[in-house]
CSV table of C-alpha atoms and ligand atoms in Angstrom, one decimal:
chain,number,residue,atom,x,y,z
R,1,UNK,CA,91.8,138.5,147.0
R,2,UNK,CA,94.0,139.3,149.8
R,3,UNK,CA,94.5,137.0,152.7
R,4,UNK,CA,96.1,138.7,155.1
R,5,UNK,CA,97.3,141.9,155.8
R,6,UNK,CA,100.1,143.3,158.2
R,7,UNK,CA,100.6,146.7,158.3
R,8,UNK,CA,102.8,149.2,159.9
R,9,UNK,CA,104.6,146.8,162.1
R,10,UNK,CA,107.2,147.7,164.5
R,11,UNK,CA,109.2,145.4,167.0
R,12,UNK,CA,112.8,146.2,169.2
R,13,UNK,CA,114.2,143.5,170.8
R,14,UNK,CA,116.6,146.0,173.6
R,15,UNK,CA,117.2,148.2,171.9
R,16,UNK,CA,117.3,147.0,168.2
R,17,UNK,CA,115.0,147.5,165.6
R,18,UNK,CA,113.9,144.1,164.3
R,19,UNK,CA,110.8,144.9,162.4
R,20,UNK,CA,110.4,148.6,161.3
R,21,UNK,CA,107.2,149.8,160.0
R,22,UNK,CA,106.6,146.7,158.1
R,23,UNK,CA,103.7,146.3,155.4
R,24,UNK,CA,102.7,143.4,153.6
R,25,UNK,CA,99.7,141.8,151.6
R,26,UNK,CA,99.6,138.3,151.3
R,27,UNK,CA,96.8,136.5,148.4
R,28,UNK,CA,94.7,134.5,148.6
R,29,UNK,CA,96.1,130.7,147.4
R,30,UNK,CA,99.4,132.0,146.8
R,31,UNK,CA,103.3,130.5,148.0
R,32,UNK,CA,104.6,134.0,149.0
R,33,UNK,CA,108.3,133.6,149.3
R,34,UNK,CA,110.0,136.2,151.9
R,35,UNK,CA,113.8,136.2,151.4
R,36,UNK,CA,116.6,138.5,152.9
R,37,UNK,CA,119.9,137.6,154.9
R,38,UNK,CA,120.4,136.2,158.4
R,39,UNK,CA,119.3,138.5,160.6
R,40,UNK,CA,117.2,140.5,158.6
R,41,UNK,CA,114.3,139.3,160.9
R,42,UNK,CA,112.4,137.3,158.9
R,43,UNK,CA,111.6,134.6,161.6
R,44,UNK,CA,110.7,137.4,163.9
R,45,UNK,CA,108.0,138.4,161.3
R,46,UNK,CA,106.4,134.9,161.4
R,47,UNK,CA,106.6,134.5,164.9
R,48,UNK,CA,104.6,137.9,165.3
R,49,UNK,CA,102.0,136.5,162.5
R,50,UNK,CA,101.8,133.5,164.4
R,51,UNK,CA,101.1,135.5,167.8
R,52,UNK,CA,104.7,133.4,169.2
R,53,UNK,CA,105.8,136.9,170.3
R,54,UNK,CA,104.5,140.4,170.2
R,55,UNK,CA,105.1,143.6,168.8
R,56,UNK,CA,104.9,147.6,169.4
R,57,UNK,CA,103.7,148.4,166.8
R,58,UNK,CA,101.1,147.5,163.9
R,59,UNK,CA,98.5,144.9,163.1
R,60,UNK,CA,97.9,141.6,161.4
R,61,UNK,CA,94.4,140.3,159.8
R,62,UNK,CA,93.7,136.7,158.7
R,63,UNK,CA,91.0,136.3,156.9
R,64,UNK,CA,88.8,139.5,157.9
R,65,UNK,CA,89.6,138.7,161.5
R,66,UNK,CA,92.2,141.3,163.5
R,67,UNK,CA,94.7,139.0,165.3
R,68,UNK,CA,97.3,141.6,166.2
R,69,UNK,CA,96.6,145.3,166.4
R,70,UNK,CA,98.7,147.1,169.0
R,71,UNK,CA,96.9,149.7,168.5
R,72,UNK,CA,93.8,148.5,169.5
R,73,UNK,CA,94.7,146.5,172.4
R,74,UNK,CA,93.8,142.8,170.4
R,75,UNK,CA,95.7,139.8,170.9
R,76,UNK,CA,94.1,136.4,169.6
R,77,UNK,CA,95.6,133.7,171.2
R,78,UNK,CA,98.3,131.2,168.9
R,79,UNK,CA,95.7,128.6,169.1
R,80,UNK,CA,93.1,130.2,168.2
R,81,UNK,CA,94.3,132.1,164.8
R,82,UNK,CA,93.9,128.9,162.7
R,83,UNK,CA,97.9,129.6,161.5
R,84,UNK,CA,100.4,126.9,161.1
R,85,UNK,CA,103.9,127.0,161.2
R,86,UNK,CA,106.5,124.5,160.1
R,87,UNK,CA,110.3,125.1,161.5
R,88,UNK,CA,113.9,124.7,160.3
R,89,UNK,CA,114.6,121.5,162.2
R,90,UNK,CA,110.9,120.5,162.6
R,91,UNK,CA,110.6,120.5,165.7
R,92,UNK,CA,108.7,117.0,166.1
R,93,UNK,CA,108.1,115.6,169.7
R,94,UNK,CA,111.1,112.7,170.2
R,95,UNK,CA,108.6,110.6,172.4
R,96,UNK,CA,105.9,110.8,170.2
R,97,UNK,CA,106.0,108.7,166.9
R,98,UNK,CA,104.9,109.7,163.9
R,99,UNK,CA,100.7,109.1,164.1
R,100,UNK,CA,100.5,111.0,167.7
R,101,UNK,CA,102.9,113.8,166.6
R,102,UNK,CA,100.7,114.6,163.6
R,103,UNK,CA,97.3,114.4,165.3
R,104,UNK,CA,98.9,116.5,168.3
R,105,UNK,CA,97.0,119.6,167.0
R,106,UNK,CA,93.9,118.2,166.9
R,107,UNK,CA,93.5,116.2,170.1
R,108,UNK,CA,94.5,119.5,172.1
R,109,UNK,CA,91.4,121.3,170.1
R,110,UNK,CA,89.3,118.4,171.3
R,111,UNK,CA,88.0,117.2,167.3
R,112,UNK,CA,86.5,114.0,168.1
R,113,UNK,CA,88.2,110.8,167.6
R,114,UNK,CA,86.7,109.2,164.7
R,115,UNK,CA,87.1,112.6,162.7
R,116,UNK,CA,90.5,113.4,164.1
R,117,UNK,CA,91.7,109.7,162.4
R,118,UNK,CA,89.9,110.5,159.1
R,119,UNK,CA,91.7,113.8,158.8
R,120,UNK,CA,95.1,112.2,160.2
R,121,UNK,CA,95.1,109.5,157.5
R,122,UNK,CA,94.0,111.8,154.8
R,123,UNK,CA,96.8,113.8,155.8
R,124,UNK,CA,99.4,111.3,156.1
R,125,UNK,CA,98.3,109.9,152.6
R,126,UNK,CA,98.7,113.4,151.2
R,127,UNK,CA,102.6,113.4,152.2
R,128,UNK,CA,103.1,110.0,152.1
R,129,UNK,CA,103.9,108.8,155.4
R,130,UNK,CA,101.5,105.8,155.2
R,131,UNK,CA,102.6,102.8,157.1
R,132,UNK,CA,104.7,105.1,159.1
R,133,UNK,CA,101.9,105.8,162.0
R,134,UNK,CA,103.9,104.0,165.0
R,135,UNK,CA,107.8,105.1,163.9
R,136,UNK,CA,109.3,107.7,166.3
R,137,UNK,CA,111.4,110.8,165.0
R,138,UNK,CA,114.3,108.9,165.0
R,139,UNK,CA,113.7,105.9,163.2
R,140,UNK,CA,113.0,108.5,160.4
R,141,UNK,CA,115.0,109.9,157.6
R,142,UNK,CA,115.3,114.0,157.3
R,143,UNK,CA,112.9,113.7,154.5
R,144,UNK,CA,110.5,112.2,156.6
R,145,UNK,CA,110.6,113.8,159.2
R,146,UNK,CA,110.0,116.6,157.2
R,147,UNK,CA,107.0,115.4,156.1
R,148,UNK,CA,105.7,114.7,159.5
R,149,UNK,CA,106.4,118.6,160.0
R,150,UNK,CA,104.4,119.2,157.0
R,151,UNK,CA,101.5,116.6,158.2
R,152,UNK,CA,101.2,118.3,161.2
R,153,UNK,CA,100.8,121.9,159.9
R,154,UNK,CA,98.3,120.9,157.5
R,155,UNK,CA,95.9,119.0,159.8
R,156,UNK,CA,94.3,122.0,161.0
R,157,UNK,CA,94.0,123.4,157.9
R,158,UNK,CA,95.2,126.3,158.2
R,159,UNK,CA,94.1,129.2,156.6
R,160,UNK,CA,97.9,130.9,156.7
R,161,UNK,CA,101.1,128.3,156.4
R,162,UNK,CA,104.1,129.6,157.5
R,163,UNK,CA,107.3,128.4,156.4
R,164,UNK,CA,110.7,129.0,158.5
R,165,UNK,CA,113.4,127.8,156.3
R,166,UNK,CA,112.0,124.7,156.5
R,167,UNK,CA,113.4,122.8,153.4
R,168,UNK,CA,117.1,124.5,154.5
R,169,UNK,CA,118.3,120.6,155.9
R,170,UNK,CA,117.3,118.9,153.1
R,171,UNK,CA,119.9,117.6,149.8
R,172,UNK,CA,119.7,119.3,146.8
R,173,UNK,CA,117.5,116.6,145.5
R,174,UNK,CA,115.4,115.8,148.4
R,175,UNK,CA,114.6,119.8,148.6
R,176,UNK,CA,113.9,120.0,144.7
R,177,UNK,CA,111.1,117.3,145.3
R,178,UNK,CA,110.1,118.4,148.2
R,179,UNK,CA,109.2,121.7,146.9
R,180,UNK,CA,107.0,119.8,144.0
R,181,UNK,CA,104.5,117.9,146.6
R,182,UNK,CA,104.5,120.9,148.7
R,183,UNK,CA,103.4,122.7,145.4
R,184,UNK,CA,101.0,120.3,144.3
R,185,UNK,CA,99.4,119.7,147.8
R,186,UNK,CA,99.3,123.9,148.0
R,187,UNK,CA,96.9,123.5,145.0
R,188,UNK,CA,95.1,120.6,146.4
R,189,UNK,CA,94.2,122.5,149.7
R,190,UNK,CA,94.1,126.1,147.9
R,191,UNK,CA,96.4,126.8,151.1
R,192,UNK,CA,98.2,130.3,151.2
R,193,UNK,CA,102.0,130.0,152.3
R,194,UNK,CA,105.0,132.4,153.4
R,195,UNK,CA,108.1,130.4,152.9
R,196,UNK,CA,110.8,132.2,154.2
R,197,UNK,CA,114.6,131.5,153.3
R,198,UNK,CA,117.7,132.7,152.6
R,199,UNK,CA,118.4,131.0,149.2
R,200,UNK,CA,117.2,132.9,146.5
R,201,UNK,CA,117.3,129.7,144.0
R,202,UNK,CA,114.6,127.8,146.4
R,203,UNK,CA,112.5,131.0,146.4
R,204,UNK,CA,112.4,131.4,143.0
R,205,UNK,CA,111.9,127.6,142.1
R,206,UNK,CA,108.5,127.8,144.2
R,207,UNK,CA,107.0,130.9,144.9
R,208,UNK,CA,104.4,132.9,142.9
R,209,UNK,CA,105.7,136.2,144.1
R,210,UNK,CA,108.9,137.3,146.1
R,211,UNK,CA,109.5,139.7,148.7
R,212,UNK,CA,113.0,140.8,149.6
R,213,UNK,CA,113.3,142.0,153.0
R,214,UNK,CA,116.2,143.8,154.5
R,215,UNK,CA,116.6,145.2,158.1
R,216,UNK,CA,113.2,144.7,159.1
R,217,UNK,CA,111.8,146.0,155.9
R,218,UNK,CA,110.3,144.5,152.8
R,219,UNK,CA,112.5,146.3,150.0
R,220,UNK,CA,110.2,144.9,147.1
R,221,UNK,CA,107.5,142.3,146.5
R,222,UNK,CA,106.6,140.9,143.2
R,223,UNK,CA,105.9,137.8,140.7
R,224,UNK,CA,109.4,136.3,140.4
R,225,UNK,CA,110.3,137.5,137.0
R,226,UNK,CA,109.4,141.2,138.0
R,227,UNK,CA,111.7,141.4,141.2
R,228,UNK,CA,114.3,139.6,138.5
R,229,UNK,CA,113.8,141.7,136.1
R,230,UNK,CA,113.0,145.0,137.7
R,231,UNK,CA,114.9,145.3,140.9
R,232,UNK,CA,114.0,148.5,142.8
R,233,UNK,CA,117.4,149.3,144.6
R,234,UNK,CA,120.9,148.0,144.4
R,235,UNK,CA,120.1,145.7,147.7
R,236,UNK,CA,117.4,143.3,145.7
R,237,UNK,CA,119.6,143.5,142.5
R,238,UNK,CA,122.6,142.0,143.9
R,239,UNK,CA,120.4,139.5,146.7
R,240,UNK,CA,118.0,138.3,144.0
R,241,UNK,CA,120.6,136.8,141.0
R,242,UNK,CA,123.8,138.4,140.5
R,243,UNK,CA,124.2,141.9,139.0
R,244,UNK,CA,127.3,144.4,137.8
R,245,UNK,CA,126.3,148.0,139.0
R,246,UNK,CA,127.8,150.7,137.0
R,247,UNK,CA,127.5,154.2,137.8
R,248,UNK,CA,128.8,157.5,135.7
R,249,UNK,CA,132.5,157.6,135.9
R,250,UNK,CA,134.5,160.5,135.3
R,251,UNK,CA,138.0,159.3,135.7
R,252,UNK,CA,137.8,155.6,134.4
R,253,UNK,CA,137.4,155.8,130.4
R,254,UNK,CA,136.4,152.2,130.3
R,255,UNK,CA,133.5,152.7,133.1
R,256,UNK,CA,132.7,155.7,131.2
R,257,UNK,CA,131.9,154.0,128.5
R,258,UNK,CA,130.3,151.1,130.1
R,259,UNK,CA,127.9,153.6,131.6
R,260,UNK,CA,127.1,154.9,128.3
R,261,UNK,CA,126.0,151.9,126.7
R,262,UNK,CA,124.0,151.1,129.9
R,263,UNK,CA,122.6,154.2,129.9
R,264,UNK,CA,121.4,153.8,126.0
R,265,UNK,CA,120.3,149.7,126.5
R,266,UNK,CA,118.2,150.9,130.0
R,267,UNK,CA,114.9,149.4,130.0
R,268,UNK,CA,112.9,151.3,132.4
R,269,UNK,CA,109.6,151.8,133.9
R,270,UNK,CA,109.8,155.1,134.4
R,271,UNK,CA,112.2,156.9,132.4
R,272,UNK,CA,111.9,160.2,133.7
R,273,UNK,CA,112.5,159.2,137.1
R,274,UNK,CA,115.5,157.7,135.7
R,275,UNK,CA,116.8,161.0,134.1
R,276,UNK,CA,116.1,163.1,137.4
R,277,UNK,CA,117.9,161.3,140.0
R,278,UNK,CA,118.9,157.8,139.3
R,279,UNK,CA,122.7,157.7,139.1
R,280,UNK,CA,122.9,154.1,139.1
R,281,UNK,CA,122.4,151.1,136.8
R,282,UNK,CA,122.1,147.3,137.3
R,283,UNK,CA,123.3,145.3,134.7
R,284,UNK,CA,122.5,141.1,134.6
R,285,UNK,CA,125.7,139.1,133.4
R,286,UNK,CA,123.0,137.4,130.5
R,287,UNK,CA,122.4,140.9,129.2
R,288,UNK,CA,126.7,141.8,128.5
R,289,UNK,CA,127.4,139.9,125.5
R,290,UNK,CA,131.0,139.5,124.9
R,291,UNK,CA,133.1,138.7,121.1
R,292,UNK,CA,136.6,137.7,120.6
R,293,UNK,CA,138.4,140.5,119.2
R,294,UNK,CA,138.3,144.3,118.9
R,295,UNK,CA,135.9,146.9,120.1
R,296,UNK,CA,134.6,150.1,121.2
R,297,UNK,CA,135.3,148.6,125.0
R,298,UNK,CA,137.2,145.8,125.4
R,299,UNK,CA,138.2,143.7,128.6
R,300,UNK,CA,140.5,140.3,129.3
R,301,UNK,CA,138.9,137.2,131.1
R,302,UNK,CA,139.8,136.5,134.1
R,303,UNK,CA,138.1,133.7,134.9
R,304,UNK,CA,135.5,131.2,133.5
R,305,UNK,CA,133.0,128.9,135.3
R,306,UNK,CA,131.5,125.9,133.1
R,307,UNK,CA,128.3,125.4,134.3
R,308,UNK,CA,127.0,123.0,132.2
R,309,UNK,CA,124.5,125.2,130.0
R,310,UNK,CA,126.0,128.3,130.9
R,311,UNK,CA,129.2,129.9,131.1
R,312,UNK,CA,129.9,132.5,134.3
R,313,UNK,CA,132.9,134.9,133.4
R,314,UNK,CA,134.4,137.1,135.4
R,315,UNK,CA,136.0,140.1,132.8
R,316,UNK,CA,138.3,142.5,133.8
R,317,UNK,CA,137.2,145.9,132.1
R,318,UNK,CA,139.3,148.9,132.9
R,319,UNK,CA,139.4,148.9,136.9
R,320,UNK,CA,136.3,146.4,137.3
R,321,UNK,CA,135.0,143.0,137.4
R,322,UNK,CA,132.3,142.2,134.9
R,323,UNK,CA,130.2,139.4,135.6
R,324,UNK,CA,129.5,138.0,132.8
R,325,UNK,CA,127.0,134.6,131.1
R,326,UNK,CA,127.0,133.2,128.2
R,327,UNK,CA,125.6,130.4,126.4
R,328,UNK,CA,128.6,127.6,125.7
R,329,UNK,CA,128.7,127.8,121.7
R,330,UNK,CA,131.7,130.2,122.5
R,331,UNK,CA,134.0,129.6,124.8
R,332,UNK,CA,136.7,131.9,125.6
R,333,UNK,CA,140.2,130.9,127.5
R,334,UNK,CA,141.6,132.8,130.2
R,335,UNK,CA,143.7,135.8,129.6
R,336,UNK,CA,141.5,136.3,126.2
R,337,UNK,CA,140.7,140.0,125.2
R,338,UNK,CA,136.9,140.4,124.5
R,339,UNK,CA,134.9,143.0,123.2
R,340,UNK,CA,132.4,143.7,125.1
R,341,UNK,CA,128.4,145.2,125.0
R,342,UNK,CA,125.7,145.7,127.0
R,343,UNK,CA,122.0,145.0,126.0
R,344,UNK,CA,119.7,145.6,128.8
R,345,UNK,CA,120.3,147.7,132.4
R,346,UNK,CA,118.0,149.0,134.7
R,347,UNK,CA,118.1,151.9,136.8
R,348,UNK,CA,118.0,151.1,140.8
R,349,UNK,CA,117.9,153.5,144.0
R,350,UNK,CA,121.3,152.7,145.6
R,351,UNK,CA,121.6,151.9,148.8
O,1,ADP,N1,114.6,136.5,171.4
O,1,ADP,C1,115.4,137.4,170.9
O,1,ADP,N2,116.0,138.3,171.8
O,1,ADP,C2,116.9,139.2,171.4
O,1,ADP,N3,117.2,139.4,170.1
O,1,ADP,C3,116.6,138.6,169.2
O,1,ADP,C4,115.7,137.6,169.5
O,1,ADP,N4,115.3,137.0,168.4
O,1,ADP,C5,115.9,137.6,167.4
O,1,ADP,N5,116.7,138.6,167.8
O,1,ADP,C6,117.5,139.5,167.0
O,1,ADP,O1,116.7,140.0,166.0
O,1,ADP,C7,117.3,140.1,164.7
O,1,ADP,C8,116.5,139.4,163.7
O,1,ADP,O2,116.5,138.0,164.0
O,1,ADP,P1,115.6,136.9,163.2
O,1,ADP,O3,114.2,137.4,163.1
O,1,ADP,O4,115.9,135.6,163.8
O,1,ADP,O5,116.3,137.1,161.7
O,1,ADP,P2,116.3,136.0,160.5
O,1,ADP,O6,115.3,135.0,160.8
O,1,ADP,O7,116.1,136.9,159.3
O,1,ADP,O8,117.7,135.5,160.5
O,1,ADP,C9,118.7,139.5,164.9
O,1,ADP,O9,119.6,140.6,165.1
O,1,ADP,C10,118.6,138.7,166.2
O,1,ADP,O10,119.8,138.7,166.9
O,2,MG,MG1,115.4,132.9,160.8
């Protein structure tokens, strides 16, 4: 069941295009991750779902209800489009503590008192901030104040939570467990989130689906593993994971080669579309196996990476880099000629 819906949505900011004919369907109950690079104007996109800024172009619908369509001249007020939105550096009130920061949202939609508290201390329960009521913002810790941010989203229960790289500030740890409550009080709530970031690692650790957006588009949107494992075009290839595009080469024997064996290990969903006018092929470093010794094509390592379960190489293969992973049964020393396969490719648009 679809949540919300934004279609065809345009904005310029002078004369730049920001958001260009954007479409996207968000489900029901789902943590929809929206990645891209700075820039890409992803925060522009929440602040037109959350009515912060306009747009010429396009509508949005929550729920059934049209809050934005250009078209038709409709406009629902911030307030009154039951979305929440929590923001990179939280944005909390400095003279408010913690308990009048969080029930902020509901004392300006005039919930009565004994019903605002009920729902303030359920809420504070649910991210842990009990006993924390009269603290101000800066007798808190990042964490915490993170969780006030999160407190005061949910206390409207929101039917759309919006995400603006809010977990960005946060240790590698803190942000890992983080990223579990916000999980497991998404299920609680059946609440429906856009989390946009940058960092593909954080997306993929906690959305059900991703979409990659780039200039003001959304490239591709998919369950993780899809948008993983069948990237669209060369942009979501190399921003989602790390991938070795090889296209056909006619004066490089090795990338000759290297093409050919992609070409025969490409795993497509559409083969023909492949064979008409796809010239180019993604390659993951997992699926190029490499073998001490000799071989059909053969390349020298250049540099290894222990990562603990993993090796990354980096392979020198006639005028190219391969990147390159491999379990750490075999390890291989620099300046070590390897044989080298690959397994599985896919064929992307480049662009
Ligand atoms: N208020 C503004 N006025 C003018 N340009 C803006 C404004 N906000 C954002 N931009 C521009 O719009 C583009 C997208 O910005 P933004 O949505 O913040 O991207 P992201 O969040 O993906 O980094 C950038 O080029 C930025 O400079
Ligand atoms: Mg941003």
């Amino acid at each position: 069941m679809i949540q919300a819906e934004i279609a065809n949505l345009s904005k310029k900011y002078g004369k730049e295009i920001v958001i260009n004919d954007l479409g996207l369907k968000i489900n029901k109950g789902e943590i929809l991750a929206v990645v891209g690079p700075s820039g890409c104007g992803k925060t522009t996109l929440l602040q037109i779902i959350a009515g912060l800024t306009g747009a010429e172009k396009g509508s949005v619908v929550l729920a059934g209800r049209t809050l934005l369509s250009v078209e038709r001249n409709i406009s629902v007020l911030p307030e009154k489009r039951k979305i929440a939105m929590v923001f990179q550096n939280y944005a909390l009130w400095p003279h408010y503590n913690v308990w009048q920061n969080i029930s902020y949202a509901l004392r300006v939609r005039g919930v009565e008192k004994s019903k605002c508290e009920k729902i303030v201390k359920e809420t504070m329960e649910m991210v842990r901030l009990e006993g924390k009521q009269k603290r101000y913002p800066h007798e808190l810790s990042g964490g915490e104040q993170q969780r006030v941010a999160l407190a005061r989203a949910l206390v409207i229960r929101p039917d759309l939570l919006l995400f603006d790289e809010s977990l960005s500030n946060l240790d590698a740890k803190m942000k890992e467990k983080m990223q579990r409550e916000i999980k497991k009080i998404q299920q609680e709530l059946r609440l429906t989130i856009v989390h946009v970031t940058h960092d593909q690692h954080e997306a993929m650790g906690m959305a059900d689906r991703i979409a990659v957006m780039n200039k003001g588009r959304i490239e591709q949107v998919g369950a993780v593993e899809e948008v993983y494992k069948y990237p669209v075009t060369q942009f979501v290839a190399g921003f989602i994971g790390t991938a070795n595009f090889i296209s056909e080469s006619l004066d490089d024997l090795t990338e000759s080669k290297l093409w050919r064996r992609a070409v025969r290990a490409a795993e497509n969903k559409n083969k023909n579309e492949f064979r008409n006018k796809e010239n180019l092929l993604s390659v993951r470093p997992e699926d190029v196996i490499i073998k001490s010794g000799k071989g059909e094509i053969i390349g020298t390592v250049a540099k290894a990476t222990y990562r603990g379960n993993a090796i990354d190489y980096e392979i020198i293969a006639g005028k190219r880099v391969l990147y390159v992973q491999t379990d750490t049964r075999n390890l291989y020393e620099l300046g070590a000629e390897v044989s080298i396969d690959i397994v599985r490719a896919v064929t992307i648009k480049d662009n």
